[in-house]
Amino acid sequence: MVLMPNTGHKINPMVSKSQIDTTFDLSTYLAERKVLVEKALDKSIRIIYPEKIYEAMRYSLLAGGKRLRPILCLATCELTGGTIEMAMPTACALEMIHTMSLIHDDLPAMDNDDYRRGKLTNHKVYGEDIAILAGDGLLSYAFEFVAAQTKNVLPQQVLQVVARLGKAVGAAGLVGGQVVDLASEGISEVSEETLNFIHIHKTGALLEASVVCGGILATASPTNLERLSHFAKNIGLAFQIVDDILDITATTEELGKTARKDIEAQKATYPAIWGLEASRHQAQKLIENAKAELEVFGHKAMPLIALADYITSRSN
Ligand code: GRG
């Protein structure tokens, strides 16, 4: 099957000989899913005593962002036979984990950034001490939230999700990637292998968990989980290559965070190794590989196919 993207975030697939011409409107899909996720996130944390910590957690969690990880999780759960309701607690947890990693990444001890998602960073508003604790609070609450709030899913599936999230966050995932990233700063000769390690762990691990956890919740078959995992690994790396490109080509306003930060911090990036054009080409190749993994699902995979295309066409 050939799945053909067109412009304006609309997917116009040509489906075998029957030629059913269905247009998928990604902009509408993303807007609708974002509203659902925002509502669930807003409801997930109430402000109680000690107010300051809940306010700091909510400040970053509700600061916007594309909500790509929760949207991917909902999409794969639906694709493999589950429902939005089954996946929403995990989707929220993924955003809590992602947000806490951004809070900690922005700290003076790490990337030292003043802006994130177009707003002052958490430590700029609440101070470093509270920002560290807000990150810790979001991380632990993410696991509580999955365990306590997931409904109509078998307990063993929930357990698998918890284990998968734990692995994605820890030294085998985000933490490991961040450690190698910090160690590589200012080093002029970072190999492609090291760069891949950093991003497979720092960015790819949580994106993969987002995609695979949706399938786990829906009790997808091992073969389908494998397909989802390959899809996610490809979009994860493409996502980071595009991130590196945008750091050079987009403005601070477009990004909602300081542009050209990688160059300033002398970070190794894909454009620095391959150049801009080859980086774009490589990202596109990975997206094509990702989409090929989902051909077996036919029309049902259109949201994920469109999301994969969005990764290379996005401007922030
Ligand atoms: C996870 C325990 C724990 C600690 C954190 C700081 C750290 C360890 C890891 C860094 C992880 C990190 C910041 C990776 C970058 C991932 C990335 C590409 C972020 C941007 O994601 P988008 O574009 O952002 O989806 P929005 O704002 O749209 O959600």
Short mmCIF file of N, CA and C in Angstrom, two decimals, residues 35-127:
data_model
loop_
_atom_site.label_atom_id
_atom_site.label_comp_id
_atom_site.label_asym_id
_atom_site.label_seq_id
_atom_site.Cartn_x
_atom_site.Cartn_y
_atom_site.Cartn_z
N VAL A 35 -7.06 19.12 22.95
CA VAL A 35 -8.09 19.58 23.90
C VAL A 35 -8.37 18.49 24.94
N LEU A 36 -8.50 17.24 24.47
CA LEU A 36 -8.77 16.12 25.40
C LEU A 36 -7.63 15.96 26.40
N VAL A 37 -6.41 16.03 25.89
CA VAL A 37 -5.24 15.85 26.77
C VAL A 37 -5.13 17.01 27.76
N GLU A 38 -5.31 18.24 27.27
CA GLU A 38 -5.21 19.42 28.16
C GLU A 38 -6.23 19.31 29.30
N LYS A 39 -7.45 18.89 28.95
CA LYS A 39 -8.50 18.76 29.98
C LYS A 39 -8.11 17.74 31.03
N ALA A 40 -7.62 16.58 30.57
CA ALA A 40 -7.23 15.52 31.50
C ALA A 40 -6.04 15.96 32.36
N LEU A 41 -5.09 16.68 31.76
CA LEU A 41 -3.93 17.16 32.55
C LEU A 41 -4.38 18.19 33.58
N ASP A 42 -5.27 19.07 33.17
CA ASP A 42 -5.76 20.11 34.08
C ASP A 42 -6.43 19.48 35.31
N LYS A 43 -7.19 18.40 35.04
CA LYS A 43 -7.90 17.73 36.13
C LYS A 43 -6.98 16.89 37.01
N SER A 44 -5.80 16.54 36.46
CA SER A 44 -4.95 15.54 37.13
C SER A 44 -4.30 16.07 38.41
N ILE A 45 -4.04 17.38 38.48
CA ILE A 45 -3.37 17.92 39.68
C ILE A 45 -4.19 19.08 40.26
N ARG A 46 -4.62 18.90 41.50
CA ARG A 46 -5.34 19.97 42.21
C ARG A 46 -4.36 20.70 43.10
N ILE A 47 -4.66 21.96 43.37
CA ILE A 47 -3.77 22.71 44.27
C ILE A 47 -4.27 22.56 45.70
N ILE A 48 -3.47 21.88 46.50
CA ILE A 48 -3.77 21.73 47.93
C ILE A 48 -2.52 22.15 48.71
N TYR A 49 -2.54 22.02 50.02
CA TYR A 49 -1.38 22.38 50.83
C TYR A 49 -0.27 21.34 50.67
N PRO A 50 0.97 21.66 50.49
CA PRO A 50 1.58 22.99 50.36
C PRO A 50 1.44 23.53 48.93
N GLU A 51 0.66 24.57 48.78
CA GLU A 51 0.24 25.09 47.47
C GLU A 51 1.40 25.32 46.49
N LYS A 52 2.52 25.82 47.02
CA LYS A 52 3.62 26.22 46.15
C LYS A 52 4.08 25.10 45.20
N ILE A 53 4.17 23.89 45.73
CA ILE A 53 4.70 22.79 44.91
C ILE A 53 3.68 22.39 43.82
N TYR A 54 2.39 22.39 44.21
CA TYR A 54 1.38 22.04 43.20
C TYR A 54 1.29 23.11 42.12
N GLU A 55 1.46 24.36 42.53
CA GLU A 55 1.45 25.46 41.56
C GLU A 55 2.63 25.33 40.60
N ALA A 56 3.80 25.00 41.14
CA ALA A 56 4.99 24.86 40.29
C ALA A 56 4.84 23.68 39.32
N MET A 57 4.25 22.58 39.82
CA MET A 57 4.03 21.41 38.94
C MET A 57 3.05 21.77 37.82
N ARG A 58 1.97 22.45 38.20
CA ARG A 58 0.96 22.83 37.19
C ARG A 58 1.50 23.87 36.21
N TYR A 59 2.35 24.77 36.70
CA TYR A 59 2.89 25.84 35.85
C TYR A 59 3.54 25.23 34.59
N SER A 60 4.40 24.24 34.78
CA SER A 60 5.09 23.66 33.62
C SER A 60 4.22 22.65 32.88
N LEU A 61 3.44 21.88 33.63
CA LEU A 61 2.61 20.85 32.98
C LEU A 61 1.58 21.47 32.04
N LEU A 62 1.06 22.64 32.43
CA LEU A 62 0.00 23.26 31.63
C LEU A 62 0.51 24.44 30.81
N ALA A 63 1.82 24.43 30.51
CA ALA A 63 2.42 25.57 29.79
C ALA A 63 2.34 25.43 28.27
N GLY A 64 1.59 24.47 27.80
CA GLY A 64 1.48 24.30 26.35
C GLY A 64 2.35 23.15 25.89
N GLY A 65 2.91 23.30 24.70
CA GLY A 65 3.67 22.17 24.14
C GLY A 65 2.78 21.42 23.15
N LYS A 66 3.41 20.60 22.36
CA LYS A 66 2.66 19.94 21.27
C LYS A 66 1.84 18.76 21.76
N ARG A 67 2.16 18.23 22.93
CA ARG A 67 1.47 17.06 23.51
C ARG A 67 1.62 15.84 22.61
N LEU A 68 2.78 15.76 21.96
CA LEU A 68 3.02 14.69 20.99
C LEU A 68 3.01 13.30 21.63
N ARG A 69 3.62 13.19 22.83
CA ARG A 69 3.73 11.87 23.46
C ARG A 69 2.35 11.32 23.85
N PRO A 70 1.51 12.13 24.57
CA PRO A 70 0.17 11.60 24.86
C PRO A 70 -0.64 11.31 23.61
N ILE A 71 -0.51 12.15 22.59
CA ILE A 71 -1.30 11.93 21.37
C ILE A 71 -0.86 10.64 20.67
N LEU A 72 0.43 10.37 20.69
CA LEU A 72 0.93 9.11 20.10
C LEU A 72 0.38 7.91 20.87
N CYS A 73 0.36 8.02 22.19
CA CYS A 73 -0.10 6.91 23.04
C CYS A 73 -1.59 6.62 22.78
N LEU A 74 -2.39 7.68 22.72
CA LEU A 74 -3.82 7.49 22.45
C LEU A 74 -4.01 6.85 21.07
N ALA A 75 -3.22 7.32 20.10
CA ALA A 75 -3.37 6.83 18.72
C ALA A 75 -3.02 5.35 18.60
N THR A 76 -1.95 4.91 19.27
CA THR A 76 -1.57 3.49 19.13
C THR A 76 -2.53 2.59 19.90
N CYS A 77 -3.08 3.11 20.99
CA CYS A 77 -4.06 2.32 21.74
C CYS A 77 -5.30 2.09 20.87
N GLU A 78 -5.76 3.16 20.22
CA GLU A 78 -6.93 3.02 19.33
C GLU A 78 -6.61 2.13 18.14
N LEU A 79 -5.41 2.30 17.58
CA LEU A 79 -5.02 1.51 16.40
C LEU A 79 -5.08 0.02 16.69
N THR A 80 -4.70 -0.36 17.92
CA THR A 80 -4.60 -1.79 18.23
C THR A 80 -5.83 -2.31 19.02
N GLY A 81 -6.92 -1.56 18.94
CA GLY A 81 -8.19 -2.07 19.45
C GLY A 81 -8.63 -1.54 20.80
N GLY A 82 -7.88 -0.62 21.38
CA GLY A 82 -8.27 -0.04 22.67
C GLY A 82 -9.03 1.27 22.50
N THR A 83 -9.26 1.95 23.62
CA THR A 83 -10.00 3.21 23.58
C THR A 83 -9.17 4.35 24.18
N ILE A 84 -9.63 5.55 23.92
CA ILE A 84 -8.98 6.74 24.46
C ILE A 84 -9.00 6.69 25.99
N GLU A 85 -10.14 6.26 26.55
CA GLU A 85 -10.29 6.22 28.02
C GLU A 85 -9.25 5.29 28.66
N MET A 86 -9.03 4.15 28.00
CA MET A 86 -8.05 3.19 28.54
C MET A 86 -6.65 3.81 28.62
N ALA A 87 -6.33 4.65 27.63
CA ALA A 87 -4.95 5.15 27.52
C ALA A 87 -4.72 6.52 28.17
N MET A 88 -5.80 7.23 28.53
CA MET A 88 -5.60 8.62 28.96
C MET A 88 -4.71 8.76 30.21
N PRO A 89 -4.87 7.91 31.25
CA PRO A 89 -3.96 8.07 32.39
C PRO A 89 -2.49 7.89 32.00
N THR A 90 -2.20 6.92 31.14
CA THR A 90 -0.81 6.74 30.68
C THR A 90 -0.37 7.94 29.84
N ALA A 91 -1.29 8.43 29.00
CA ALA A 91 -0.96 9.60 28.16
C ALA A 91 -0.58 10.79 29.05
N CYS A 92 -1.35 11.00 30.11
CA CYS A 92 -1.05 12.11 31.05
C CYS A 92 0.30 11.86 31.74
N ALA A 93 0.53 10.62 32.14
CA ALA A 93 1.79 10.29 32.82
C ALA A 93 2.98 10.57 31.91
N LEU A 94 2.83 10.24 30.63
CA LEU A 94 3.93 10.50 29.68
C LEU A 94 4.24 12.00 29.61
N GLU A 95 3.18 12.81 29.63
CA GLU A 95 3.40 14.26 29.58
C GLU A 95 4.00 14.76 30.89
N MET A 96 3.62 14.15 32.02
CA MET A 96 4.22 14.53 33.31
C MET A 96 5.72 14.22 33.30
N ILE A 97 6.05 13.03 32.80
CA ILE A 97 7.47 12.64 32.75
C ILE A 97 8.24 13.57 31.80
N HIS A 98 7.66 13.80 30.62
CA HIS A 98 8.32 14.68 29.64
C HIS A 98 8.53 16.07 30.24
N THR A 99 7.49 16.59 30.89
CA THR A 99 7.58 17.95 31.48
C THR A 99 8.64 17.99 32.57
N MET A 100 8.70 16.96 33.40
CA MET A 100 9.71 16.99 34.47
C MET A 100 11.12 16.95 33.87
N SER A 101 11.27 16.22 32.75
CA SER A 101 12.60 16.17 32.14
C SER A 101 12.97 17.53 31.56
N LEU A 102 11.98 18.28 31.08
CA LEU A 102 12.26 19.63 30.56
C LEU A 102 12.64 20.57 31.71
N ILE A 103 11.90 20.46 32.85
CA ILE A 103 12.20 21.32 34.01
C ILE A 103 13.65 21.09 34.45
N HIS A 104 14.03 19.81 34.59
CA HIS A 104 15.39 19.52 35.05
C HIS A 104 16.43 19.88 33.98
N ASP A 105 16.09 19.65 32.72
CA ASP A 105 17.02 19.97 31.62
C ASP A 105 17.33 21.47 31.60
N ASP A 106 16.36 22.30 31.96
CA ASP A 106 16.52 23.76 31.90
C ASP A 106 17.28 24.33 33.10
N LEU A 107 17.52 23.53 34.12
CA LEU A 107 18.18 24.02 35.35
C LEU A 107 19.60 24.54 35.06
N PRO A 108 20.07 25.48 35.88
CA PRO A 108 21.44 25.99 35.69
C PRO A 108 22.50 24.88 35.66
N ALA A 109 22.28 23.81 36.42
CA ALA A 109 23.27 22.71 36.45
C ALA A 109 23.27 21.90 35.15
N MET A 110 22.23 22.09 34.32
CA MET A 110 22.15 21.33 33.06
C MET A 110 22.27 22.30 31.89
N ASP A 111 21.14 22.57 31.18
CA ASP A 111 21.23 23.44 30.00
C ASP A 111 21.13 24.93 30.31
N ASN A 112 20.69 25.25 31.52
CA ASN A 112 20.60 26.64 31.98
C ASN A 112 19.83 27.52 31.01
N ASP A 113 18.55 27.25 30.87
CA ASP A 113 17.73 28.02 29.93
C ASP A 113 16.69 28.86 30.67
N ASP A 114 16.39 30.03 30.10
CA ASP A 114 15.43 30.94 30.74
C ASP A 114 14.01 30.77 30.21
N TYR A 115 13.89 30.22 29.01
CA TYR A 115 12.57 30.11 28.40
C TYR A 115 12.28 28.70 27.93
N ARG A 116 11.03 28.30 28.07
CA ARG A 116 10.56 26.99 27.63
C ARG A 116 9.09 27.14 27.30
N ARG A 117 8.70 26.61 26.17
CA ARG A 117 7.31 26.68 25.73
C ARG A 117 6.80 28.13 25.76
N GLY A 118 7.71 29.05 25.43
CA GLY A 118 7.33 30.47 25.33
C GLY A 118 7.15 31.16 26.67
N LYS A 119 7.48 30.48 27.75
CA LYS A 119 7.32 31.08 29.09
C LYS A 119 8.64 30.97 29.85
N LEU A 120 8.75 31.74 30.94
CA LEU A 120 9.94 31.60 31.78
C LEU A 120 10.03 30.17 32.29
N THR A 121 11.25 29.66 32.40
CA THR A 121 11.43 28.29 32.90
C THR A 121 11.02 28.20 34.38
N ASN A 122 10.78 26.97 34.82
CA ASN A 122 10.26 26.75 36.17
C ASN A 122 11.16 27.38 37.25
N HIS A 123 12.48 27.18 37.12
CA HIS A 123 13.37 27.71 38.16
C HIS A 123 13.44 29.23 38.14
N LYS A 124 13.16 29.84 36.98
CA LYS A 124 13.16 31.30 36.90
C LYS A 124 11.97 31.88 37.67
N VAL A 125 10.87 31.10 37.72
CA VAL A 125 9.67 31.58 38.41
C VAL A 125 9.69 31.16 39.88
N TYR A 126 10.05 29.91 40.15
CA TYR A 126 9.89 29.37 41.51
C TYR A 126 11.21 29.18 42.26
N GLY A 127 12.34 29.35 41.57
CA GLY A 127 13.64 29.11 42.20
C GLY A 127 14.08 27.67 41.95
#
